Amino acid sequence: MTDIAAVLGRLSPDELEELRTIGPRGHLPRHLVAALDRAAGGPGAGRGYYVPTGSVSETGGPHVALRSDVSRWLFPPILHAGQSPEDR
């Protein structure tokens, strides 16, 4: 799998903003799944950057969300005063 930063760097600013708006565990709409696929190299290439959540949409398709390490890259944990990165 390609470097997370490289794939996310190929998304448009609007696509990145929408991912941030959806949040680390939000369901990805089809157009963002397609954008991740495009950024990763083509149809289906983004699989692995998003994963099924275990629920399905009204039409029966699986909901997908960003994989946890992709979410951590896009939404780094906030350190509080006196906390070190190892405390996370």
PDB file of N, CA and C in Angstrom:
ATOM      1  N   MET A   1       0.846  -1.175   0.000  1.00  0.00           N
ATOM      2  CA  MET A   1       0.000   0.000   0.000  1.00  0.00           C
ATOM      3  C   MET A   1       0.891   1.237   0.000  1.00  0.00           C
ATOM      4  N   THR A   2       0.446   2.223  -0.715  1.00  0.00           N
ATOM      5  CA  THR A   2       1.181   3.475  -0.861  1.00  0.00           C
ATOM      6  C   THR A   2       1.175   4.267   0.444  1.00  0.00           C
ATOM      7  N   ASP A   3       2.082   5.187   0.558  1.00  0.00           N
ATOM      8  CA  ASP A   3       2.194   6.074   1.705  1.00  0.00           C
ATOM      9  C   ASP A   3       0.898   6.864   1.898  1.00  0.00           C
ATOM     10  N   ILE A   4       0.372   6.883   3.121  1.00  0.00           N
ATOM     11  CA  ILE A   4      -0.879   7.590   3.431  1.00  0.00           C
ATOM     12  C   ILE A   4      -0.775   9.055   3.042  1.00  0.00           C
ATOM     13  N   ALA A   5       0.319   9.708   3.400  1.00  0.00           N
ATOM     14  CA  ALA A   5       0.477  11.133   3.094  1.00  0.00           C
ATOM     15  C   ALA A   5       0.433  11.378   1.593  1.00  0.00           C
ATOM     16  N   ALA A   6       1.025  10.484   0.808  1.00  0.00           N
ATOM     17  CA  ALA A   6       1.034  10.659  -0.641  1.00  0.00           C
ATOM     18  C   ALA A   6      -0.367  10.536  -1.219  1.00  0.00           C
ATOM     19  N   VAL A   7      -1.120   9.549  -0.754  1.00  0.00           N
ATOM     20  CA  VAL A   7      -2.483   9.359  -1.268  1.00  0.00           C
ATOM     21  C   VAL A   7      -3.361  10.536  -0.861  1.00  0.00           C
ATOM     22  N   LEU A   8      -3.339  10.906   0.404  1.00  0.00           N
ATOM     23  CA  LEU A   8      -4.170  12.031   0.838  1.00  0.00           C
ATOM     24  C   LEU A   8      -3.718  13.329   0.182  1.00  0.00           C
ATOM     25  N   GLY A   9      -2.444  13.429  -0.147  1.00  0.00           N
ATOM     26  CA  GLY A   9      -1.928  14.610  -0.834  1.00  0.00           C
ATOM     27  C   GLY A   9      -2.441  14.746  -2.260  1.00  0.00           C
ATOM     28  N   ARG A  10      -2.970  13.668  -2.819  1.00  0.00           N
ATOM     29  CA  ARG A  10      -3.530  13.714  -4.175  1.00  0.00           C
ATOM     30  C   ARG A  10      -5.009  14.094  -4.183  1.00  0.00           C
ATOM     31  N   LEU A  11      -5.605  14.214  -3.013  1.00  0.00           N
ATOM     32  CA  LEU A  11      -7.000  14.647  -2.939  1.00  0.00           C
ATOM     33  C   LEU A  11      -7.064  16.154  -3.092  1.00  0.00           C
ATOM     34  N   SER A  12      -8.180  16.639  -3.574  1.00  0.00           N
ATOM     35  CA  SER A  12      -8.356  18.090  -3.706  1.00  0.00           C
ATOM     36  C   SER A  12      -8.557  18.697  -2.320  1.00  0.00           C
ATOM     37  N   PRO A  13      -8.302  19.996  -2.182  1.00  0.00           N
ATOM     38  CA  PRO A  13      -8.570  20.654  -0.893  1.00  0.00           C
ATOM     39  C   PRO A  13     -10.018  20.470  -0.447  1.00  0.00           C
ATOM     40  N   ASP A  14     -10.957  20.509  -1.380  1.00  0.00           N
ATOM     41  CA  ASP A  14     -12.369  20.312  -1.026  1.00  0.00           C
ATOM     42  C   ASP A  14     -12.632  18.901  -0.513  1.00  0.00           C
ATOM     43  N   GLU A  15     -11.990  17.904  -1.128  1.00  0.00           N
ATOM     44  CA  GLU A  15     -12.163  16.518  -0.681  1.00  0.00           C
ATOM     45  C   GLU A  15     -11.576  16.327   0.715  1.00  0.00           C
ATOM     46  N   LEU A  16     -10.403  16.902   0.962  1.00  0.00           N
ATOM     47  CA  LEU A  16      -9.806  16.808   2.304  1.00  0.00           C
ATOM     48  C   LEU A  16     -10.685  17.497   3.340  1.00  0.00           C
ATOM     49  N   GLU A  17     -11.222  18.650   2.995  1.00  0.00           N
ATOM     50  CA  GLU A  17     -12.094  19.370   3.924  1.00  0.00           C
ATOM     51  C   GLU A  17     -13.344  18.554   4.221  1.00  0.00           C
ATOM     52  N   GLU A  18     -13.892  17.916   3.211  1.00  0.00           N
ATOM     53  CA  GLU A  18     -15.079  17.094   3.437  1.00  0.00           C
ATOM     54  C   GLU A  18     -14.753  15.899   4.342  1.00  0.00           C
ATOM     55  N   LEU A  19     -13.592  15.281   4.153  1.00  0.00           N
ATOM     56  CA  LEU A  19     -13.179  14.189   5.046  1.00  0.00           C
ATOM     57  C   LEU A  19     -13.070  14.689   6.480  1.00  0.00           C
ATOM     58  N   ARG A  20     -12.507  15.871   6.649  1.00  0.00           N
ATOM     59  CA  ARG A  20     -12.379  16.443   8.000  1.00  0.00           C
ATOM     60  C   ARG A  20     -13.752  16.745   8.601  1.00  0.00           C
ATOM     61  N   THR A  21     -14.668  17.187   7.768  1.00  0.00           N
ATOM     62  CA  THR A  21     -16.023  17.483   8.237  1.00  0.00           C
ATOM     63  C   THR A  21     -16.748  16.209   8.659  1.00  0.00           C
ATOM     64  N   ILE A  22     -16.554  15.141   7.907  1.00  0.00           N
ATOM     65  CA  ILE A  22     -17.198  13.857   8.219  1.00  0.00           C
ATOM     66  C   ILE A  22     -16.656  13.291   9.527  1.00  0.00           C
ATOM     67  N   GLY A  23     -15.377  13.496   9.785  1.00  0.00           N
ATOM     68  CA  GLY A  23     -14.771  13.012  11.021  1.00  0.00           C
ATOM     69  C   GLY A  23     -14.103  11.661  10.851  1.00  0.00           C
ATOM     70  N   PRO A  24     -13.368  11.230  11.878  1.00  0.00           N
ATOM     71  CA  PRO A  24     -12.551  10.023  11.763  1.00  0.00           C
ATOM     72  C   PRO A  24     -13.333   8.721  11.628  1.00  0.00           C
ATOM     73  N   ARG A  25     -14.593   8.706  12.046  1.00  0.00           N
ATOM     74  CA  ARG A  25     -15.366   7.461  11.981  1.00  0.00           C
ATOM     75  C   ARG A  25     -16.629   7.593  11.143  1.00  0.00           C
ATOM     76  N   GLY A  26     -16.775   8.719  10.457  1.00  0.00           N
ATOM     77  CA  GLY A  26     -17.972   8.936   9.657  1.00  0.00           C
ATOM     78  C   GLY A  26     -18.012   8.073   8.416  1.00  0.00           C
ATOM     79  N   HIS A  27     -19.224   7.792   7.975  1.00  0.00           N
ATOM     80  CA  HIS A  27     -19.407   7.011   6.749  1.00  0.00           C
ATOM     81  C   HIS A  27     -19.023   7.844   5.535  1.00  0.00           C
ATOM     82  N   LEU A  28     -18.238   7.254   4.654  1.00  0.00           N
ATOM     83  CA  LEU A  28     -17.776   7.957   3.457  1.00  0.00           C
ATOM     84  C   LEU A  28     -18.801   7.841   2.343  1.00  0.00           C
ATOM     85  N   PRO A  29     -19.200   8.965   1.758  1.00  0.00           N
ATOM     86  CA  PRO A  29     -20.087   8.890   0.597  1.00  0.00           C
ATOM     87  C   PRO A  29     -19.322   8.344  -0.611  1.00  0.00           C
ATOM     88  N   ARG A  30     -20.068   7.875  -1.587  1.00  0.00           N
ATOM     89  CA  ARG A  30     -19.451   7.238  -2.761  1.00  0.00           C
ATOM     90  C   ARG A  30     -18.432   8.123  -3.456  1.00  0.00           C
ATOM     91  N   HIS A  31     -18.716   9.421  -3.545  1.00  0.00           N
ATOM     92  CA  HIS A  31     -17.781  10.289  -4.276  1.00  0.00           C
ATOM     93  C   HIS A  31     -16.435  10.402  -3.555  1.00  0.00           C
ATOM     94  N   LEU A  32     -16.425  10.281  -2.211  1.00  0.00           N
ATOM     95  CA  LEU A  32     -15.137  10.303  -1.504  1.00  0.00           C
ATOM     96  C   LEU A  32     -14.424   8.962  -1.614  1.00  0.00           C
ATOM     97  N   VAL A  33     -15.166   7.869  -1.663  1.00  0.00           N
ATOM     98  CA  VAL A  33     -14.555   6.560  -1.918  1.00  0.00           C
ATOM     99  C   VAL A  33     -13.900   6.590  -3.300  1.00  0.00           C
ATOM    100  N   ALA A  34     -14.614   7.150  -4.284  1.00  0.00           N
ATOM    101  CA  ALA A  34     -14.061   7.260  -5.641  1.00  0.00           C
ATOM    102  C   ALA A  34     -12.832   8.165  -5.655  1.00  0.00           C
ATOM    103  N   ALA A  35     -12.848   9.236  -4.855  1.00  0.00           N
ATOM    104  CA  ALA A  35     -11.692  10.139  -4.790  1.00  0.00           C
ATOM    105  C   ALA A  35     -10.483   9.427  -4.180  1.00  0.00           C
ATOM    106  N   LEU A  36     -10.701   8.632  -3.134  1.00  0.00           N
ATOM    107  CA  LEU A  36      -9.599   7.873  -2.534  1.00  0.00           C
ATOM    108  C   LEU A  36      -9.062   6.835  -3.523  1.00  0.00           C
ATOM    109  N   ASP A  37      -9.970   6.178  -4.250  1.00  0.00           N
ATOM    110  CA  ASP A  37      -9.527   5.227  -5.273  1.00  0.00           C
ATOM    111  C   ASP A  37      -8.665   5.934  -6.321  1.00  0.00           C
ATOM    112  N   ARG A  38      -9.147   7.082  -6.801  1.00  0.00           N
ATOM    113  CA  ARG A  38      -8.408   7.848  -7.814  1.00  0.00           C
ATOM    114  C   ARG A  38      -7.029   8.242  -7.277  1.00  0.00           C
ATOM    115  N   ALA A  39      -6.987   8.733  -6.045  1.00  0.00           N
ATOM    116  CA  ALA A  39      -5.726   9.183  -5.449  1.00  0.00           C
ATOM    117  C   ALA A  39      -4.751   8.028  -5.234  1.00  0.00           C
ATOM    118  N   ALA A  40      -5.294   6.825  -5.044  1.00  0.00           N
ATOM    119  CA  ALA A  40      -4.442   5.654  -4.811  1.00  0.00           C
ATOM    120  C   ALA A  40      -4.028   4.965  -6.104  1.00  0.00           C
ATOM    121  N   GLY A  41      -4.599   5.388  -7.247  1.00  0.00           N
ATOM    122  CA  GLY A  41      -4.144   4.824  -8.503  1.00  0.00           C
ATOM    123  C   GLY A  41      -5.219   4.331  -9.448  1.00  0.00           C
ATOM    124  N   GLY A  42      -6.471   4.341  -9.051  1.00  0.00           N
ATOM    125  CA  GLY A  42      -7.522   3.928  -9.968  1.00  0.00           C
ATOM    126  C   GLY A  42      -8.636   3.188  -9.266  1.00  0.00           C
ATOM    127  N   PRO A  43      -9.622   2.727 -10.022  1.00  0.00           N
ATOM    128  CA  PRO A  43     -10.780   2.058  -9.435  1.00  0.00           C
ATOM    129  C   PRO A  43     -10.383   0.921  -8.488  1.00  0.00           C
ATOM    130  N   GLY A  44     -10.885   0.992  -7.268  1.00  0.00           N
ATOM    131  CA  GLY A  44     -10.606  -0.038  -6.276  1.00  0.00           C
ATOM    132  C   GLY A  44      -9.266   0.069  -5.590  1.00  0.00           C
ATOM    133  N   ALA A  45      -8.382   0.938  -6.072  1.00  0.00           N
ATOM    134  CA  ALA A  45      -7.026   1.032  -5.508  1.00  0.00           C
ATOM    135  C   ALA A  45      -7.008   1.632  -4.105  1.00  0.00           C
ATOM    136  N   GLY A  46      -8.068   2.305  -3.721  1.00  0.00           N
ATOM    137  CA  GLY A  46      -8.116   2.910  -2.394  1.00  0.00           C
ATOM    138  C   GLY A  46      -8.555   1.957  -1.297  1.00  0.00           C
ATOM    139  N   ARG A  47      -8.972   0.736  -1.696  1.00  0.00           N
ATOM    140  CA  ARG A  47      -9.352  -0.243  -0.673  1.00  0.00           C
ATOM    141  C   ARG A  47      -8.161  -0.446   0.246  1.00  0.00           C
ATOM    142  N   GLY A  48      -8.425  -0.429   1.501  1.00  0.00           N
ATOM    143  CA  GLY A  48      -7.350  -0.492   2.480  1.00  0.00           C
ATOM    144  C   GLY A  48      -7.181   0.856   3.164  1.00  0.00           C
ATOM    145  N   TYR A  49      -7.509   1.923   2.453  1.00  0.00           N
ATOM    146  CA  TYR A  49      -7.516   3.246   3.087  1.00  0.00           C
ATOM    147  C   TYR A  49      -8.862   3.479   3.748  1.00  0.00           C
ATOM    148  N   TYR A  50      -9.879   2.747   3.293  1.00  0.00           N
ATOM    149  CA  TYR A  50     -11.195   2.752   3.914  1.00  0.00           C
ATOM    150  C   TYR A  50     -11.602   1.308   4.160  1.00  0.00           C
ATOM    151  N   VAL A  51     -12.420   1.092   5.167  1.00  0.00           N
ATOM    152  CA  VAL A  51     -12.821  -0.258   5.564  1.00  0.00           C
ATOM    153  C   VAL A  51     -14.320  -0.286   5.850  1.00  0.00           C
ATOM    154  N   PRO A  52     -14.958  -1.457   5.711  1.00  0.00           N
ATOM    155  CA  PRO A  52     -16.376  -1.558   6.047  1.00  0.00           C
ATOM    156  C   PRO A  52     -16.583  -1.333   7.543  1.00  0.00           C
ATOM    157  N   THR A  53     -17.693  -0.685   7.884  1.00  0.00           N
ATOM    158  CA  THR A  53     -17.986  -0.411   9.296  1.00  0.00           C
ATOM    159  C   THR A  53     -18.830  -1.503   9.933  1.00  0.00           C
ATOM    160  N   GLY A  54     -19.406  -2.377   9.115  1.00  0.00           N
ATOM    161  CA  GLY A  54     -20.271  -3.425   9.643  1.00  0.00           C
ATOM    162  C   GLY A  54     -21.750  -3.108   9.481  1.00  0.00           C
ATOM    163  N   SER A  55     -22.055  -1.907   9.017  1.00  0.00           N
ATOM    164  CA  SER A  55     -23.452  -1.556   8.765  1.00  0.00           C
ATOM    165  C   SER A  55     -23.648  -1.365   7.265  1.00  0.00           C
ATOM    166  N   VAL A  56     -24.916  -1.305   6.857  1.00  0.00           N
ATOM    167  CA  VAL A  56     -25.217  -1.149   5.439  1.00  0.00           C
ATOM    168  C   VAL A  56     -26.118   0.060   5.217  1.00  0.00           C
ATOM    169  N   SER A  57     -26.067   0.566   4.001  1.00  0.00           N
ATOM    170  CA  SER A  57     -26.888   1.710   3.617  1.00  0.00           C
ATOM    171  C   SER A  57     -28.315   1.259   3.329  1.00  0.00           C
ATOM    172  N   GLU A  58     -29.177   2.218   3.043  1.00  0.00           N
ATOM    173  CA  GLU A  58     -30.570   1.922   2.703  1.00  0.00           C
ATOM    174  C   GLU A  58     -30.676   1.021   1.478  1.00  0.00           C
ATOM    175  N   THR A  59     -29.692   1.116   0.592  1.00  0.00           N
ATOM    176  CA  THR A  59     -29.707   0.304  -0.630  1.00  0.00           C
ATOM    177  C   THR A  59     -28.995  -1.037  -0.456  1.00  0.00           C
ATOM    178  N   GLY A  60     -28.477  -1.302   0.740  1.00  0.00           N
ATOM    179  CA  GLY A  60     -27.831  -2.581   1.011  1.00  0.00           C
ATOM    180  C   GLY A  60     -26.334  -2.600   0.828  1.00  0.00           C
ATOM    181  N   GLY A  61     -25.757  -1.486   0.371  1.00  0.00           N
ATOM    182  CA  GLY A  61     -24.306  -1.415   0.215  1.00  0.00           C
ATOM    183  C   GLY A  61     -23.629  -1.200   1.559  1.00  0.00           C
ATOM    184  N   PRO A  62     -22.421  -1.708   1.718  1.00  0.00           N
ATOM    185  CA  PRO A  62     -21.737  -1.535   3.012  1.00  0.00           C
ATOM    186  C   PRO A  62     -21.312  -0.086   3.228  1.00  0.00           C
ATOM    187  N   HIS A  63     -21.484   0.385   4.460  1.00  0.00           N
ATOM    188  CA  HIS A  63     -20.908   1.671   4.832  1.00  0.00           C
ATOM    189  C   HIS A  63     -19.408   1.463   5.003  1.00  0.00           C
ATOM    190  N   VAL A  64     -18.626   2.458   4.597  1.00  0.00           N
ATOM    191  CA  VAL A  64     -17.181   2.402   4.805  1.00  0.00           C
ATOM    192  C   VAL A  64     -16.730   3.678   5.505  1.00  0.00           C
ATOM    193  N   ALA A  65     -15.632   3.560   6.241  1.00  0.00           N
ATOM    194  CA  ALA A  65     -15.023   4.685   6.945  1.00  0.00           C
ATOM    195  C   ALA A  65     -13.517   4.600   6.751  1.00  0.00           C
ATOM    196  N   LEU A  66     -12.825   5.669   7.072  1.00  0.00           N
ATOM    197  CA  LEU A  66     -11.364   5.655   6.975  1.00  0.00           C
ATOM    198  C   LEU A  66     -10.786   4.609   7.916  1.00  0.00           C
ATOM    199  N   ARG A  67      -9.753   3.912   7.455  1.00  0.00           N
ATOM    200  CA  ARG A  67      -9.041   2.974   8.327  1.00  0.00           C
ATOM    201  C   ARG A  67      -8.418   3.753   9.472  1.00  0.00           C
ATOM    202  N   SER A  68      -8.219   3.139  10.618  1.00  0.00           N
ATOM    203  CA  SER A  68      -7.782   3.852  11.819  1.00  0.00           C
ATOM    204  C   SER A  68      -6.461   4.597  11.636  1.00  0.00           C
ATOM    205  N   ASP A  69      -5.480   4.005  10.943  1.00  0.00           N
ATOM    206  CA  ASP A  69      -4.205   4.716  10.781  1.00  0.00           C
ATOM    207  C   ASP A  69      -4.338   5.887   9.812  1.00  0.00           C
ATOM    208  N   VAL A  70      -5.249   5.788   8.845  1.00  0.00           N
ATOM    209  CA  VAL A  70      -5.503   6.912   7.948  1.00  0.00           C
ATOM    210  C   VAL A  70      -6.183   8.033   8.732  1.00  0.00           C
ATOM    211  N   SER A  71      -7.131   7.659   9.586  1.00  0.00           N
ATOM    212  CA  SER A  71      -7.789   8.651  10.446  1.00  0.00           C
ATOM    213  C   SER A  71      -6.794   9.356  11.358  1.00  0.00           C
ATOM    214  N   ARG A  72      -5.866   8.584  11.936  1.00  0.00           N
ATOM    215  CA  ARG A  72      -4.865   9.206  12.824  1.00  0.00           C
ATOM    216  C   ARG A  72      -3.990  10.185  12.058  1.00  0.00           C
ATOM    217  N   TRP A  73      -3.712   9.895  10.794  1.00  0.00           N
ATOM    218  CA  TRP A  73      -2.904  10.818   9.993  1.00  0.00           C
ATOM    219  C   TRP A  73      -3.686  12.099   9.741  1.00  0.00           C
ATOM    220  N   LEU A  74      -4.962  11.967   9.438  1.00  0.00           N
ATOM    221  CA  LEU A  74      -5.790  13.125   9.117  1.00  0.00           C
ATOM    222  C   LEU A  74      -6.257  13.859  10.375  1.00  0.00           C
ATOM    223  N   PHE A  75      -6.435  13.135  11.466  1.00  0.00           N
ATOM    224  CA  PHE A  75      -6.904  13.687  12.742  1.00  0.00           C
ATOM    225  C   PHE A  75      -5.929  13.301  13.855  1.00  0.00           C
ATOM    226  N   PRO A  76      -4.740  13.911  13.899  1.00  0.00           N
ATOM    227  CA  PRO A  76      -3.775  13.517  14.934  1.00  0.00           C
ATOM    228  C   PRO A  76      -4.316  13.804  16.327  1.00  0.00           C
ATOM    229  N   PRO A  77      -4.003  12.930  17.294  1.00  0.00           N
ATOM    230  CA  PRO A  77      -4.458  13.156  18.668  1.00  0.00           C
ATOM    231  C   PRO A  77      -3.908  14.482  19.212  1.00  0.00           C
ATOM    232  N   ILE A  78      -4.678  15.100  20.054  1.00  0.00           N
ATOM    233  CA  ILE A  78      -4.271  16.360  20.672  1.00  0.00           C
ATOM    234  C   ILE A  78      -3.578  16.045  21.994  1.00  0.00           C
ATOM    235  N   LEU A  79      -2.385  16.575  22.161  1.00  0.00           N
ATOM    236  CA  LEU A  79      -1.673  16.400  23.419  1.00  0.00           C
ATOM    237  C   LEU A  79      -2.095  17.497  24.384  1.00  0.00           C
ATOM    238  N   HIS A  80      -2.328  17.112  25.617  1.00  0.00           N
ATOM    239  CA  HIS A  80      -2.695  18.069  26.645  1.00  0.00           C
ATOM    240  C   HIS A  80      -1.451  18.453  27.445  1.00  0.00           C
ATOM    241  N   ALA A  81      -1.512  19.540  28.161  1.00  0.00           N
ATOM    242  CA  ALA A  81      -0.367  20.020  28.946  1.00  0.00           C
ATOM    243  C   ALA A  81       0.173  18.890  29.827  1.00  0.00           C
ATOM    244  N   GLY A  82       1.463  18.685  29.758  1.00  0.00           N
ATOM    245  CA  GLY A  82       2.123  17.678  30.577  1.00  0.00           C
ATOM    246  C   GLY A  82       2.064  16.273  29.996  1.00  0.00           C
ATOM    247  N   GLN A  83       1.414  16.099  28.857  1.00  0.00           N
ATOM    248  CA  GLN A  83       1.292  14.787  28.247  1.00  0.00           C
ATOM    249  C   GLN A  83       2.352  14.626  27.157  1.00  0.00           C
ATOM    250  N   SER A  84       2.965  13.465  27.100  1.00  0.00           N
ATOM    251  CA  SER A  84       3.954  13.207  26.050  1.00  0.00           C
ATOM    252  C   SER A  84       3.309  12.322  24.993  1.00  0.00           C
ATOM    253  N   PRO A  85       3.895  12.265  23.793  1.00  0.00           N
ATOM    254  CA  PRO A  85       3.327  11.406  22.732  1.00  0.00           C
ATOM    255  C   PRO A  85       3.173   9.953  23.157  1.00  0.00           C
ATOM    256  N   GLU A  86       4.013   9.474  24.049  1.00  0.00           N
ATOM    257  CA  GLU A  86       3.943   8.079  24.516  1.00  0.00           C
ATOM    258  C   GLU A  86       2.718   7.844  25.383  1.00  0.00           C
ATOM    259  N   ASP A  87       2.117   8.919  25.932  1.00  0.00           N
ATOM    260  CA  ASP A  87       0.960   8.777  26.812  1.00  0.00           C
ATOM    261  C   ASP A  87      -0.341   8.541  26.039  1.00  0.00           C
ATOM    262  N   ARG A  88      -0.310   8.712  24.742  1.00  0.00           N
ATOM    263  CA  ARG A  88      -1.543   8.597  23.941  1.00  0.00           C
ATOM    264  C   ARG A  88      -2.132   7.247  23.992  1.00  0.00           C
TER     265      ARG A  88
END
